[in-house]
């Protein structure tokens, strides 16, 4: 039950990210998003949705469905669904990269006080997806000489907030890219396990590679906590725990059904 409660919490986070990105639409895309920018606009929620579906597919493949039934139409249906998820995940990764490029577009504001731009500059960037309207009440927080302007966002931010925004955007890209690498290795594990070709040696080498990748994810998770981005930390922690269960499923599956080459080696000895 604990495992499925983690999956449920991830779904709740998906709803949170969807709402957060929807609220930020007006500031990030004042001219509308259109189909071309849809993945950029909803990169977090698209990423979470695709990963949640892929997580459930991995759960089916490594734990719920037996090897005898995981073939034919069922096997190819799951593979097709996983393929769609991979495409969405890569699109979301590109969305994170594009968003990072936008965040890195802040330049020093040299045209007078920020309060003079109320009504012209639309918002005040305080987080990656939080853009409160620039008003006469909050423009005083933007001091001359320490204010930065972002033309694509039509937003100001402060010299103190800018490194925070840039580091968050970069961490999003590193985290998303690392997850893509993990899923590639995990897919190889599952593919070879189904074919009876996941030898003990290969499984251990893949395990070493995934250990390095998971350590990178833990570093991203810890960095979010250090920055004070508690939602980013919480979501990353849930995903790491969720995939720990998938890895345990794979471990038990591999132990129960060793590779053909390993069985032959055991018989020889």
PDB file of N, CA and C in Angstrom, residues 10-52:
ATOM      1  N   UNK A  10       2.299  11.452  -6.275  1.00  0.00           N
ATOM      2  CA  UNK A  10       2.867  11.957  -7.530  1.00  0.00           C
ATOM      3  C   UNK A  10       1.758  12.509  -8.424  1.00  0.00           C
ATOM      4  N   UNK A  11       0.611  11.820  -8.454  1.00  0.00           N
ATOM      5  CA  UNK A  11      -0.524  12.308  -9.246  1.00  0.00           C
ATOM      6  C   UNK A  11      -1.018  13.653  -8.708  1.00  0.00           C
ATOM      7  N   UNK A  12      -1.054  13.804  -7.391  1.00  0.00           N
ATOM      8  CA  UNK A  12      -1.464  15.080  -6.788  1.00  0.00           C
ATOM      9  C   UNK A  12      -0.487  16.186  -7.199  1.00  0.00           C
ATOM     10  N   UNK A  13       0.798  15.878  -7.212  1.00  0.00           N
ATOM     11  CA  UNK A  13       1.795  16.856  -7.659  1.00  0.00           C
ATOM     12  C   UNK A  13       1.578  17.252  -9.114  1.00  0.00           C
ATOM     13  N   UNK A  14       1.171  16.278  -9.936  1.00  0.00           N
ATOM     14  CA  UNK A  14       0.878  16.569 -11.340  1.00  0.00           C
ATOM     15  C   UNK A  14      -0.213  17.636 -11.449  1.00  0.00           C
ATOM     16  N   UNK A  15      -1.258  17.508 -10.659  1.00  0.00           N
ATOM     17  CA  UNK A  15      -2.342  18.504 -10.664  1.00  0.00           C
ATOM     18  C   UNK A  15      -1.811  19.863 -10.216  1.00  0.00           C
ATOM     19  N   UNK A  16      -0.945  19.864  -9.226  1.00  0.00           N
ATOM     20  CA  UNK A  16      -0.353  21.119  -8.734  1.00  0.00           C
ATOM     21  C   UNK A  16       0.457  21.802  -9.831  1.00  0.00           C
ATOM     22  N   UNK A  17       1.303  21.035 -10.535  1.00  0.00           N
ATOM     23  CA  UNK A  17       2.141  21.614 -11.592  1.00  0.00           C
ATOM     24  C   UNK A  17       1.293  22.130 -12.748  1.00  0.00           C
ATOM     25  N   UNK A  18       0.228  21.393 -13.069  1.00  0.00           N
ATOM     26  CA  UNK A  18      -0.660  21.821 -14.152  1.00  0.00           C
ATOM     27  C   UNK A  18      -1.281  23.172 -13.816  1.00  0.00           C
ATOM     28  N   UNK A  19      -1.746  23.336 -12.586  1.00  0.00           N
ATOM     29  CA  UNK A  19      -2.343  24.604 -12.157  1.00  0.00           C
ATOM     30  C   UNK A  19      -1.292  25.716 -12.146  1.00  0.00           C
ATOM     31  N   UNK A  20      -0.087  25.419 -11.651  1.00  0.00           N
ATOM     32  CA  UNK A  20       0.974  26.420 -11.572  1.00  0.00           C
ATOM     33  C   UNK A  20       1.332  26.947 -12.957  1.00  0.00           C
ATOM     34  N   UNK A  21       1.460  26.042 -13.926  1.00  0.00           N
ATOM     35  CA  UNK A  21       1.817  26.469 -15.273  1.00  0.00           C
ATOM     36  C   UNK A  21       0.668  27.203 -15.950  1.00  0.00           C
ATOM     37  N   UNK A  22      -0.556  26.791 -15.646  1.00  0.00           N
ATOM     38  CA  UNK A  22      -1.716  27.482 -16.220  1.00  0.00           C
ATOM     39  C   UNK A  22      -1.793  28.924 -15.722  1.00  0.00           C
ATOM     40  N   UNK A  23      -1.551  29.112 -14.435  1.00  0.00           N
ATOM     41  CA  UNK A  23      -1.587  30.458 -13.850  1.00  0.00           C
ATOM     42  C   UNK A  23      -0.488  31.340 -14.445  1.00  0.00           C
ATOM     43  N   UNK A  24       0.671  30.713 -14.772  1.00  0.00           N
ATOM     44  CA  UNK A  24       1.809  31.487 -15.298  1.00  0.00           C
ATOM     45  C   UNK A  24       1.713  31.767 -16.790  1.00  0.00           C
ATOM     46  N   UNK A  25       0.682  31.247 -17.469  1.00  0.00           N
ATOM     47  CA  UNK A  25       0.577  31.392 -18.917  1.00  0.00           C
ATOM     48  C   UNK A  25       0.571  32.853 -19.369  1.00  0.00           C
ATOM     49  N   UNK A  26      -0.217  33.678 -18.695  1.00  0.00           N
ATOM     50  CA  UNK A  26      -0.377  35.069 -19.125  1.00  0.00           C
ATOM     51  C   UNK A  26       0.946  35.820 -19.103  1.00  0.00           C
ATOM     52  N   UNK A  27       1.786  35.526 -18.100  1.00  0.00           N
ATOM     53  CA  UNK A  27       3.068  36.221 -17.998  1.00  0.00           C
ATOM     54  C   UNK A  27       4.098  35.648 -18.961  1.00  0.00           C
ATOM     55  N   UNK A  28       4.119  34.332 -19.106  1.00  0.00           N
ATOM     56  CA  UNK A  28       5.134  33.685 -19.940  1.00  0.00           C
ATOM     57  C   UNK A  28       4.821  33.798 -21.434  1.00  0.00           C
ATOM     58  N   UNK A  29       3.532  33.779 -21.769  1.00  0.00           N
ATOM     59  CA  UNK A  29       3.129  33.826 -23.182  1.00  0.00           C
ATOM     60  C   UNK A  29       2.001  34.846 -23.361  1.00  0.00           C
ATOM     61  N   UNK A  30       2.320  36.127 -23.278  1.00  0.00           N
ATOM     62  CA  UNK A  30       1.285  37.169 -23.364  1.00  0.00           C
ATOM     63  C   UNK A  30       0.541  37.178 -24.697  1.00  0.00           C
ATOM     64  N   UNK A  31       1.158  36.655 -25.748  1.00  0.00           N
ATOM     65  CA  UNK A  31       0.508  36.613 -27.065  1.00  0.00           C
ATOM     66  C   UNK A  31      -0.198  35.289 -27.331  1.00  0.00           C
ATOM     67  N   UNK A  32      -0.302  34.450 -26.296  1.00  0.00           N
ATOM     68  CA  UNK A  32      -0.906  33.129 -26.470  1.00  0.00           C
ATOM     69  C   UNK A  32       0.159  32.090 -26.774  1.00  0.00           C
ATOM     70  N   UNK A  33      -0.173  30.827 -26.560  1.00  0.00           N
ATOM     71  CA  UNK A  33       0.845  29.792 -26.713  1.00  0.00           C
ATOM     72  C   UNK A  33       0.779  29.111 -28.078  1.00  0.00           C
ATOM     73  N   UNK A  34      -0.400  28.804 -28.578  1.00  0.00           N
ATOM     74  CA  UNK A  34      -0.495  28.044 -29.822  1.00  0.00           C
ATOM     75  C   UNK A  34       0.057  26.651 -29.637  1.00  0.00           C
ATOM     76  N   UNK A  35      -0.035  25.836 -30.657  1.00  0.00           N
ATOM     77  CA  UNK A  35       0.437  24.453 -30.547  1.00  0.00           C
ATOM     78  C   UNK A  35       1.951  24.386 -30.428  1.00  0.00           C
ATOM     79  N   UNK A  36       2.647  25.302 -31.104  1.00  0.00           N
ATOM     80  CA  UNK A  36       4.114  25.255 -31.144  1.00  0.00           C
ATOM     81  C   UNK A  36       4.741  25.423 -29.774  1.00  0.00           C
ATOM     82  N   UNK A  37       4.103  26.209 -28.908  1.00  0.00           N
ATOM     83  CA  UNK A  37       4.665  26.459 -27.583  1.00  0.00           C
ATOM     84  C   UNK A  37       3.952  25.682 -26.481  1.00  0.00           C
ATOM     85  N   UNK A  38       3.088  24.764 -26.839  1.00  0.00           N
ATOM     86  CA  UNK A  38       2.301  24.046 -25.829  1.00  0.00           C
ATOM     87  C   UNK A  38       3.189  23.260 -24.872  1.00  0.00           C
ATOM     88  N   UNK A  39       4.202  22.582 -25.412  1.00  0.00           N
ATOM     89  CA  UNK A  39       5.083  21.792 -24.559  1.00  0.00           C
ATOM     90  C   UNK A  39       5.956  22.685 -23.689  1.00  0.00           C
ATOM     91  N   UNK A  40       6.356  23.838 -24.220  1.00  0.00           N
ATOM     92  CA  UNK A  40       7.119  24.781 -23.405  1.00  0.00           C
ATOM     93  C   UNK A  40       6.258  25.304 -22.252  1.00  0.00           C
ATOM     94  N   UNK A  41       5.003  25.587 -22.559  1.00  0.00           N
ATOM     95  CA  UNK A  41       4.102  26.164 -21.558  1.00  0.00           C
ATOM     96  C   UNK A  41       3.780  25.180 -20.449  1.00  0.00           C
ATOM     97  N   UNK A  42       3.677  23.893 -20.800  1.00  0.00           N
ATOM     98  CA  UNK A  42       3.289  22.879 -19.812  1.00  0.00           C
ATOM     99  C   UNK A  42       4.356  21.794 -19.687  1.00  0.00           C
ATOM    100  N   UNK A  43       5.615  22.200 -19.671  1.00  0.00           N
ATOM    101  CA  UNK A  43       6.710  21.227 -19.629  1.00  0.00           C
ATOM    102  C   UNK A  43       6.704  20.412 -18.339  1.00  0.00           C
ATOM    103  N   UNK A  44       6.431  21.065 -17.206  1.00  0.00           N
ATOM    104  CA  UNK A  44       6.420  20.343 -15.924  1.00  0.00           C
ATOM    105  C   UNK A  44       5.298  19.311 -15.873  1.00  0.00           C
ATOM    106  N   UNK A  45       4.080  19.746 -16.210  1.00  0.00           N
ATOM    107  CA  UNK A  45       2.936  18.837 -16.112  1.00  0.00           C
ATOM    108  C   UNK A  45       2.990  17.753 -17.187  1.00  0.00           C
ATOM    109  N   UNK A  46       3.470  18.100 -18.396  1.00  0.00           N
ATOM    110  CA  UNK A  46       3.644  17.081 -19.436  1.00  0.00           C
ATOM    111  C   UNK A  46       4.665  16.047 -18.994  1.00  0.00           C
ATOM    112  N   UNK A  47       5.763  16.527 -18.432  1.00  0.00           N
ATOM    113  CA  UNK A  47       6.816  15.653 -17.925  1.00  0.00           C
ATOM    114  C   UNK A  47       6.264  14.722 -16.847  1.00  0.00           C
ATOM    115  N   UNK A  48       5.535  15.288 -15.877  1.00  0.00           N
ATOM    116  CA  UNK A  48       4.994  14.491 -14.782  1.00  0.00           C
ATOM    117  C   UNK A  48       3.975  13.467 -15.269  1.00  0.00           C
ATOM    118  N   UNK A  49       3.110  13.874 -16.217  1.00  0.00           N
ATOM    119  CA  UNK A  49       2.105  12.958 -16.753  1.00  0.00           C
ATOM    120  C   UNK A  49       2.761  11.785 -17.479  1.00  0.00           C
ATOM    121  N   UNK A  50       3.722  12.095 -18.359  1.00  0.00           N
ATOM    122  CA  UNK A  50       4.390  11.039 -19.121  1.00  0.00           C
ATOM    123  C   UNK A  50       5.152  10.095 -18.198  1.00  0.00           C
ATOM    124  N   UNK A  51       5.816  10.659 -17.198  1.00  0.00           N
ATOM    125  CA  UNK A  51       6.566   9.821 -16.272  1.00  0.00           C
ATOM    126  C   UNK A  51       5.644   8.965 -15.409  1.00  0.00           C
ATOM    127  N   UNK A  52       4.498   9.513 -15.025  1.00  0.00           N
ATOM    128  CA  UNK A  52       3.557   8.741 -14.217  1.00  0.00           C
ATOM    129  C   UNK A  52       3.023   7.547 -15.009  1.00  0.00           C
TER     130      UNK A  52
END
